[in-house]
PDB file of C-alpha atoms and ligand atoms in Angstrom:
ATOM      1  CA  MET F 260     146.718  41.997 111.370  1.00 94.00           C
ATOM      2  CA  LYS F 261     144.396  41.782 114.398  1.00 97.00           C
ATOM      3  CA  LYS F 262     144.314  38.343 115.962  1.00 98.00           C
ATOM      4  CA  VAL F 263     141.885  36.225 117.979  1.00 98.00           C
ATOM      5  CA  ILE F 264     143.010  33.287 120.115  1.00 98.00           C
ATOM      6  CA  LEU F 265     140.412  30.546 120.554  1.00 98.00           C
ATOM      7  CA  LEU F 266     141.198  28.298 123.508  1.00 98.00           C
ATOM      8  CA  SER F 267     139.536  24.888 123.683  1.00 98.00           C
ATOM      9  CA  GLY F 268     139.456  23.547 127.231  1.00 98.00           C
ATOM     10  CA  SER F 269     138.520  19.992 126.251  1.00 98.00           C
ATOM     11  CA  PRO F 270     140.776  16.954 126.779  1.00 98.00           C
ATOM     12  CA  ASN F 271     139.543  15.688 123.402  1.00 98.00           C
ATOM     13  CA  LYS F 272     141.572  16.626 120.321  1.00 96.00           C
ATOM     14  CA  VAL F 273     138.635  16.269 117.943  1.00 96.00           C
ATOM     15  CA  GLY F 274     135.737  16.651 120.355  1.00 98.00           C
ATOM     16  CA  ASN F 275     132.744  18.987 120.287  1.00 98.00           C
ATOM     17  CA  THR F 276     134.531  22.000 121.818  1.00 98.00           C
ATOM     18  CA  VAL F 277     137.291  22.061 119.196  1.00 98.00           C
ATOM     19  CA  GLN F 278     134.738  21.570 116.425  1.00 98.00           C
ATOM     20  CA  ILE F 279     132.745  24.542 117.676  1.00 98.00           C
ATOM     21  CA  MET F 280     135.934  26.618 117.895  1.00 98.00           C
ATOM     22  CA  GLN F 281     136.697  25.738 114.270  1.00 98.00           C
ATOM     23  CA  GLU F 282     133.287  27.078 113.215  1.00 98.00           C
ATOM     24  CA  CYS F 283     133.916  30.298 115.156  1.00 98.00           C
ATOM     25  CA  GLU F 284     137.375  30.567 113.581  1.00 98.00           C
ATOM     26  CA  LYS F 285     135.899  30.460 110.046  1.00 98.00           C
ATOM     27  CA  VAL F 286     133.563  33.365 110.842  1.00 98.00           C
ATOM     28  CA  ILE F 287     136.374  35.473 112.327  1.00 98.00           C
ATOM     29  CA  LYS F 288     138.654  34.781 109.353  1.00 98.00           C
ATOM     30  CA  ASN F 289     135.849  35.846 106.995  1.00 98.00           C
ATOM     31  CA  GLN F 290     135.865  39.196 108.780  1.00 97.00           C
ATOM     32  CA  GLY F 291     139.543  39.593 107.849  1.00 97.00           C
ATOM     33  CA  LEU F 292     141.169  38.775 111.182  1.00 98.00           C
ATOM     34  CA  GLU F 293     143.881  36.253 111.994  1.00 98.00           C
ATOM     35  CA  THR F 294     143.059  33.333 114.298  1.00 98.00           C
ATOM     36  CA  GLU F 295     144.725  30.543 116.221  1.00 98.00           C
ATOM     37  CA  ILE F 296     143.071  27.650 118.011  1.00 98.00           C
ATOM     38  CA  ILE F 297     144.904  26.411 121.087  1.00 98.00           C
ATOM     39  CA  SER F 298     143.755  23.081 122.516  1.00 98.00           C
ATOM     40  CA  LEU F 299     144.350  21.864 126.042  1.00 98.00           C
ATOM     41  CA  ALA F 300     144.136  18.251 124.799  1.00 98.00           C
ATOM     42  CA  GLY F 301     147.328  16.465 125.838  1.00 98.00           C
ATOM     43  CA  LYS F 302     148.278  19.283 128.211  1.00 98.00           C
ATOM     44  CA  SER F 303     147.990  19.282 131.975  1.00 97.00           C
ATOM     45  CA  ILE F 304     147.629  22.786 133.351  1.00 98.00           C
ATOM     46  CA  HIS F 305     148.061  23.112 137.113  1.00 98.00           C
ATOM     47  CA  SER F 306     145.932  25.431 139.211  1.00 98.00           C
ATOM     48  CA  CYS F 307     147.329  28.739 140.518  1.00 98.00           C
ATOM     49  CA  VAL F 308     149.370  28.198 143.679  1.00 98.00           C
ATOM     50  CA  GLY F 309     148.984  31.824 144.755  1.00 97.00           C
ATOM     51  CA  CYS F 310     152.745  32.453 145.104  1.00 97.00           C
ATOM     52  CA  ARG F 311     152.330  35.917 143.524  1.00 95.00           C
ATOM     53  CA  LYS F 312     155.840  35.670 142.028  1.00 97.00           C
ATOM     54  CA  CYS F 313     154.323  36.677 138.660  1.00 97.00           C
ATOM     55  CA  LYS F 314     154.418  40.245 139.953  1.00 95.00           C
ATOM     56  CA  GLU F 315     158.226  40.167 139.880  1.00 96.00           C
ATOM     57  CA  ILE F 316     159.045  37.798 137.029  1.00 96.00           C
ATOM     58  CA  LYS F 317     156.153  38.877 134.699  1.00 95.00           C
ATOM     59  CA  ARG F 318     155.150  35.284 133.918  1.00 97.00           C
ATOM     60  CA  CYS F 319     154.016  32.212 135.825  1.00 98.00           C
ATOM     61  CA  THR F 320     156.518  30.213 137.892  1.00 97.00           C
ATOM     62  CA  ILE F 321     154.925  26.863 137.037  1.00 98.00           C
ATOM     63  CA  ASP F 322     156.532  25.456 133.896  1.00 95.00           C
ATOM     64  CA  ASP F 323     153.740  23.373 132.369  1.00 97.00           C
ATOM     65  CA  GLY F 324     153.034  25.183 129.092  1.00 97.00           C
ATOM     66  CA  LEU F 325     150.904  27.976 130.541  1.00 98.00           C
ATOM     67  CA  ASN F 326     153.440  30.703 129.729  1.00 98.00           C
ATOM     68  CA  GLU F 327     153.430  29.759 126.035  1.00 98.00           C
ATOM     69  CA  ILE F 328     149.633  30.147 125.931  1.00 98.00           C
ATOM     70  CA  LEU F 329     149.858  33.376 127.923  1.00 98.00           C
ATOM     71  CA  GLU F 330     152.329  34.952 125.466  1.00 98.00           C
ATOM     72  CA  LYS F 331     149.959  34.239 122.562  1.00 98.00           C
ATOM     73  CA  VAL F 332     146.988  35.719 124.410  1.00 98.00           C
ATOM     74  CA  LYS F 333     149.048  38.792 125.293  1.00 98.00           C
ATOM     75  CA  GLU F 334     149.787  39.490 121.625  1.00 98.00           C
ATOM     76  CA  ALA F 335     146.184  39.046 120.432  1.00 98.00           C
ATOM     77  CA  GLU F 336     143.305  41.542 120.449  1.00 98.00           C
ATOM     78  CA  GLY F 337     140.699  38.819 120.981  1.00 98.00           C
ATOM     79  CA  PHE F 338     140.375  35.862 123.358  1.00 98.00           C
ATOM     80  CA  ILE F 339     137.548  33.334 123.130  1.00 99.00           C
ATOM     81  CA  ILE F 340     137.403  30.346 125.466  1.00 99.00           C
ATOM     82  CA  GLY F 341     135.381  27.177 125.079  1.00 98.00           C
ATOM     83  CA  ALA F 342     134.822  24.562 127.757  1.00 98.00           C
ATOM     84  CA  PRO F 343     133.065  21.243 127.934  1.00 98.00           C
ATOM     85  CA  VAL F 344     130.754  21.105 130.929  1.00 98.00           C
ATOM     86  CA  HIS F 345     132.011  18.622 133.518  1.00 98.00           C
ATOM     87  CA  PHE F 346     129.723  17.944 136.479  1.00 98.00           C
ATOM     88  CA  GLY F 347     127.836  21.188 136.014  1.00 98.00           C
ATOM     89  CA  THR F 348     130.895  23.436 135.754  1.00 98.00           C
ATOM     90  CA  ALA F 349     133.534  24.372 133.166  1.00 98.00           C
ATOM     91  CA  ARG F 350     136.335  21.791 132.944  1.00 98.00           C
ATOM     92  CA  GLY F 351     138.981  22.373 135.619  1.00 98.00           C
ATOM     93  CA  ASP F 352     142.020  22.711 133.365  1.00 98.00           C
ATOM     94  CA  LEU F 353     140.343  25.505 131.420  1.00 98.00           C
ATOM     95  CA  MET F 354     139.609  27.375 134.652  1.00 98.00           C
ATOM     96  CA  ASN F 355     143.193  26.728 135.829  1.00 98.00           C
ATOM     97  CA  THR F 356     144.473  28.241 132.587  1.00 98.00           C
ATOM     98  CA  ILE F 357     142.405  31.409 132.680  1.00 98.00           C
ATOM     99  CA  GLN F 358     142.919  31.950 136.401  1.00 98.00           C
ATOM    100  CA  ARG F 359     146.695  31.840 135.973  1.00 98.00           C
ATOM    101  CA  ILE F 360     146.615  34.101 132.898  1.00 98.00           C
ATOM    102  CA  GLY F 361     144.384  36.471 134.871  1.00 98.00           C
ATOM    103  CA  MET F 362     146.757  36.447 137.838  1.00 98.00           C
ATOM    104  CA  VAL F 363     149.775  37.358 135.674  1.00 98.00           C
ATOM    105  CA  SER F 364     147.791  40.136 133.963  1.00 98.00           C
ATOM    106  CA  TYR F 365     146.523  41.421 137.315  1.00 93.00           C
ATOM    107  CA  GLY F 366     150.010  41.379 138.844  1.00 93.00           C
ATOM    108  CA  THR F 367     151.703  43.099 135.902  1.00 96.00           C
ATOM    109  CA  ASP F 368     150.447  45.594 133.303  1.00 96.00           C
ATOM    110  CA  ARG F 369     146.849  44.277 133.014  1.00 98.00           C
ATOM    111  CA  PHE F 370     147.446  43.206 129.453  1.00 98.00           C
ATOM    112  CA  LEU F 371     143.976  41.626 129.302  1.00 98.00           C
ATOM    113  CA  SER F 372     142.236  45.015 129.519  1.00 98.00           C
ATOM    114  CA  TRP F 373     140.138  45.839 126.433  1.00 98.00           C
ATOM    115  CA  LYS F 374     140.695  42.483 124.793  1.00 98.00           C
ATOM    116  CA  VAL F 375     137.456  41.364 123.170  1.00 98.00           C
ATOM    117  CA  GLY F 376     136.009  37.884 123.573  1.00 98.00           C
ATOM    118  CA  GLY F 377     133.844  35.678 125.705  1.00 98.00           C
ATOM    119  CA  PRO F 378     133.045  32.151 126.784  1.00 98.00           C
ATOM    120  CA  ILE F 379     131.311  29.240 125.081  1.00 99.00           C
ATOM    121  CA  ALA F 380     129.975  26.274 127.077  1.00 99.00           C
ATOM    122  CA  VAL F 381     129.496  22.885 125.410  1.00 98.00           C
ATOM    123  CA  GLY F 382     127.639  20.056 127.118  1.00 98.00           C
ATOM    124  CA  ARG F 383     125.162  17.228 126.878  1.00 98.00           C
ATOM    125  CA  ARG F 384     122.270  18.520 128.990  1.00 98.00           C
ATOM    126  CA  GLY F 385     122.848  20.347 132.315  1.00 98.00           C
ATOM    127  CA  GLY F 386     124.999  23.079 133.800  1.00 98.00           C
ATOM    128  CA  LEU F 387     125.776  24.957 130.590  1.00 98.00           C
ATOM    129  CA  SER F 388     124.485  28.306 131.851  1.00 98.00           C
ATOM    130  CA  THR F 389     126.366  27.857 135.124  1.00 98.00           C
ATOM    131  CA  ALA F 390     129.596  27.110 133.267  1.00 98.00           C
ATOM    132  CA  TYR F 391     129.006  30.089 130.960  1.00 98.00           C
ATOM    133  CA  ASN F 392     128.473  32.441 133.916  1.00 98.00           C
ATOM    134  CA  GLU F 393     131.456  30.987 135.734  1.00 98.00           C
ATOM    135  CA  MET F 394     133.732  31.748 132.785  1.00 98.00           C
ATOM    136  CA  LEU F 395     132.273  35.257 132.370  1.00 98.00           C
ATOM    137  CA  MET F 396     133.677  36.187 135.794  1.00 98.00           C
ATOM    138  CA  PHE F 397     137.180  36.012 134.280  1.00 98.00           C
ATOM    139  CA  TYR F 398     136.282  38.501 131.545  1.00 98.00           C
ATOM    140  CA  PHE F 399     134.720  41.169 133.686  1.00 98.00           C
ATOM    141  CA  ILE F 400     137.289  41.253 136.491  1.00 98.00           C
ATOM    142  CA  ASN F 401     139.975  41.659 133.841  1.00 98.00           C
ATOM    143  CA  GLU F 402     138.329  44.673 132.162  1.00 98.00           C
ATOM    144  CA  MET F 403     137.648  42.722 128.991  1.00 98.00           C
ATOM    145  CA  ILE F 404     134.841  43.424 126.524  1.00 98.00           C
ATOM    146  CA  VAL F 405     132.228  40.741 125.834  1.00 98.00           C
ATOM    147  CA  PRO F 406     129.780  41.250 122.957  1.00 98.00           C
ATOM    148  CA  GLY F 407     126.423  39.548 123.022  1.00 98.00           C
ATOM    149  CA  SER F 408     124.675  37.363 120.497  1.00 98.00           C
ATOM    150  CA  THR F 409     121.110  36.298 119.770  1.00 98.00           C
ATOM    151  CA  TYR F 410     121.203  33.831 122.691  1.00 98.00           C
ATOM    152  CA  TRP F 411     123.760  32.819 125.350  1.00 98.00           C
ATOM    153  CA  ASN F 412     126.827  30.958 124.091  1.00 98.00           C
ATOM    154  CA  ILE F 413     125.771  27.419 124.979  1.00 98.00           C
ATOM    155  CA  VAL F 414     125.898  24.475 122.580  1.00 98.00           C
ATOM    156  CA  PHE F 415     124.402  21.040 123.187  1.00 98.00           C
ATOM    157  CA  GLY F 416     126.070  17.762 122.230  1.00 98.00           C
ATOM    158  CA  LYS F 417     127.469  14.628 123.787  1.00 98.00           C
ATOM    159  CA  GLU F 418     129.379  12.448 121.327  1.00 98.00           C
ATOM    160  CA  PRO F 419     131.945  14.201 119.082  1.00 98.00           C
ATOM    161  CA  GLY F 420     130.118  15.803 116.149  1.00 98.00           C
ATOM    162  CA  GLU F 421     126.791  16.164 117.938  1.00 98.00           C
ATOM    163  CA  ALA F 422     127.357  19.817 118.871  1.00 98.00           C
ATOM    164  CA  LEU F 423     127.549  20.760 115.194  1.00 98.00           C
ATOM    165  CA  LYS F 424     123.968  19.492 114.830  1.00 98.00           C
ATOM    166  CA  ASP F 425     122.659  21.991 117.418  1.00 98.00           C
ATOM    167  CA  THR F 426     121.719  24.575 114.799  1.00 98.00           C
ATOM    168  CA  GLU F 427     120.521  27.229 117.242  1.00 98.00           C
ATOM    169  CA  GLY F 428     123.629  26.869 119.421  1.00 98.00           C
ATOM    170  CA  LEU F 429     125.891  26.984 116.395  1.00 98.00           C
ATOM    171  CA  ASN F 430     124.196  30.083 114.960  1.00 98.00           C
ATOM    172  CA  THR F 431     124.465  31.780 118.353  1.00 98.00           C
ATOM    173  CA  VAL F 432     128.222  31.253 118.656  1.00 98.00           C
ATOM    174  CA  LYS F 433     128.789  32.172 115.005  1.00 98.00           C
ATOM    175  CA  ARG F 434     126.961  35.468 115.502  1.00 98.00           C
ATOM    176  CA  PHE F 435     128.939  36.024 118.704  1.00 99.00           C
ATOM    177  CA  SER F 436     132.220  35.389 116.830  1.00 98.00           C
ATOM    178  CA  GLU F 437     131.205  37.828 114.100  1.00 98.00           C
ATOM    179  CA  ASN F 438     130.492  40.427 116.788  1.00 98.00           C
ATOM    180  CA  VAL F 439     133.886  39.795 118.407  1.00 98.00           C
ATOM    181  CA  ALA F 440     135.608  40.393 115.059  1.00 98.00           C
ATOM    182  CA  LYS F 441     133.560  43.502 114.239  1.00 98.00           C
ATOM    183  CA  LEU F 442     134.174  45.008 117.660  1.00 98.00           C
ATOM    184  CA  ILE F 443     137.922  44.423 117.430  1.00 98.00           C
ATOM    185  CA  THR F 444     137.981  46.105 114.031  1.00 97.00           C
ATOM    186  CA  LYS F 445     136.137  49.101 115.464  1.00 96.00           C
ATOM    187  CA  ILE F 446     138.009  49.642 118.729  1.00 95.00           C
ATOM    188  CA  HIS F 447     141.539  48.430 118.023  1.00 87.00           C
ATOM    189  CA  ASN F 448     143.159  50.741 115.472  1.00 79.00           C
TER     190      ASN F 448
HETATM  191  C1  FMN S 269     133.679  13.958 133.380  1.00 77.15           C
HETATM  192  C2  FMN S 269     132.542  14.439 132.540  1.00 77.15           C
HETATM  193  C3  FMN S 269     131.503  15.138 133.140  1.00 77.15           C
HETATM  194  C4  FMN S 269     130.452  15.627 132.375  1.00 77.15           C
HETATM  195  N1  FMN S 269     129.476  16.360 133.005  1.00 77.15           N
HETATM  196  C5  FMN S 269     128.508  16.924 132.263  1.00 77.15           C
HETATM  197  C6  FMN S 269     127.535  17.772 132.885  1.00 77.15           C
HETATM  198  O1  FMN S 269     127.546  18.028 134.073  1.00 77.15           O
HETATM  199  N2  FMN S 269     126.589  18.322 132.090  1.00 77.15           N
HETATM  200  C7  FMN S 269     126.509  18.074 130.753  1.00 77.15           C
HETATM  201  O2  FMN S 269     125.609  18.601 130.101  1.00 77.15           O
HETATM  202  N3  FMN S 269     127.432  17.298 130.132  1.00 77.15           N
HETATM  203  C8  FMN S 269     128.419  16.710 130.857  1.00 77.15           C
HETATM  204  N4  FMN S 269     129.377  15.934 130.240  1.00 77.15           N
HETATM  205  C9  FMN S 269     129.297  15.736 128.773  1.00 77.15           C
HETATM  206  C10 FMN S 269     130.207  16.686 127.997  1.00 77.15           C
HETATM  207  O3  FMN S 269     130.080  18.011 128.425  1.00 77.15           O
HETATM  208  C11 FMN S 269     129.872  16.602 126.514  1.00 77.15           C
HETATM  209  O4  FMN S 269     130.037  15.266 126.066  1.00 77.15           O
HETATM  210  C12 FMN S 269     130.701  17.543 125.668  1.00 77.15           C
HETATM  211  O5  FMN S 269     130.183  17.581 124.359  1.00 77.15           O
HETATM  212  C13 FMN S 269     132.152  17.106 125.615  1.00 77.15           C
HETATM  213  O6  FMN S 269     132.884  18.030 124.855  1.00 77.15           O
HETATM  214  P1  FMN S 269     134.261  17.600 124.162  1.00 77.15           P
HETATM  215  O7  FMN S 269     133.899  16.563 123.120  1.00 77.15           O
HETATM  216  O8  FMN S 269     134.806  18.822 123.583  1.00 77.15           O
HETATM  217  O9  FMN S 269     135.119  17.060 125.265  1.00 77.15           O
HETATM  218  C14 FMN S 269     130.422  15.407 130.976  1.00 77.15           C
HETATM  219  C15 FMN S 269     131.480  14.690 130.380  1.00 77.15           C
HETATM  220  C16 FMN S 269     132.517  14.224 131.151  1.00 77.15           C
HETATM  221  C17 FMN S 269     133.662  13.484 130.489  1.00 77.15           C
END
């Protein structure tokens, strides 16, 4: 069965980002695909040190849980990432995670190519579009395919649970998730 990994970059186990990912997961499951939510809550993912050893050993040298996430992404056809906005940008640990996955893919067989997905930014008020654009850079340099929606994937909310009340944001990311699933079904035989 085709699979989509949904990575929540929030430090909160039951915060807005995870809750939004759960809504996206339901939509993807309804389209007949398998899903798995991975949360960075409780994890501490280091930034890339640029050693380039991944070229030889086909994984990352830093042993902090990144390789386990990477293996799951490698096996899936879809990869959606969600980040809370911190000081106008996507949370650092989420960027650390995708930059290291990108580096291993880049240095090896470019396993990210043709995976379908995209970013979702969650925040209280400012910097959501910046964070969204920032995360998009990862997708396009890695030859990934990002479907659109009826708006950009930004959802507003501060306290846990508030993001689910942003009806327009929620509908946007649900439509996006449906498009991810449909596209995977069409292009991955
Ligand atoms: C350190 C920190 C910085 C933040 N900076 C911003 C910001 O620049 N813009 C914004 O709209 N929200 C900002 N927020 C609010 C969070 O993005 C918002 O509460 C979000 O819903 C948290 O998602 P989570 O519950 O998944 O962690 C910040 C929160 C924290 C903890």
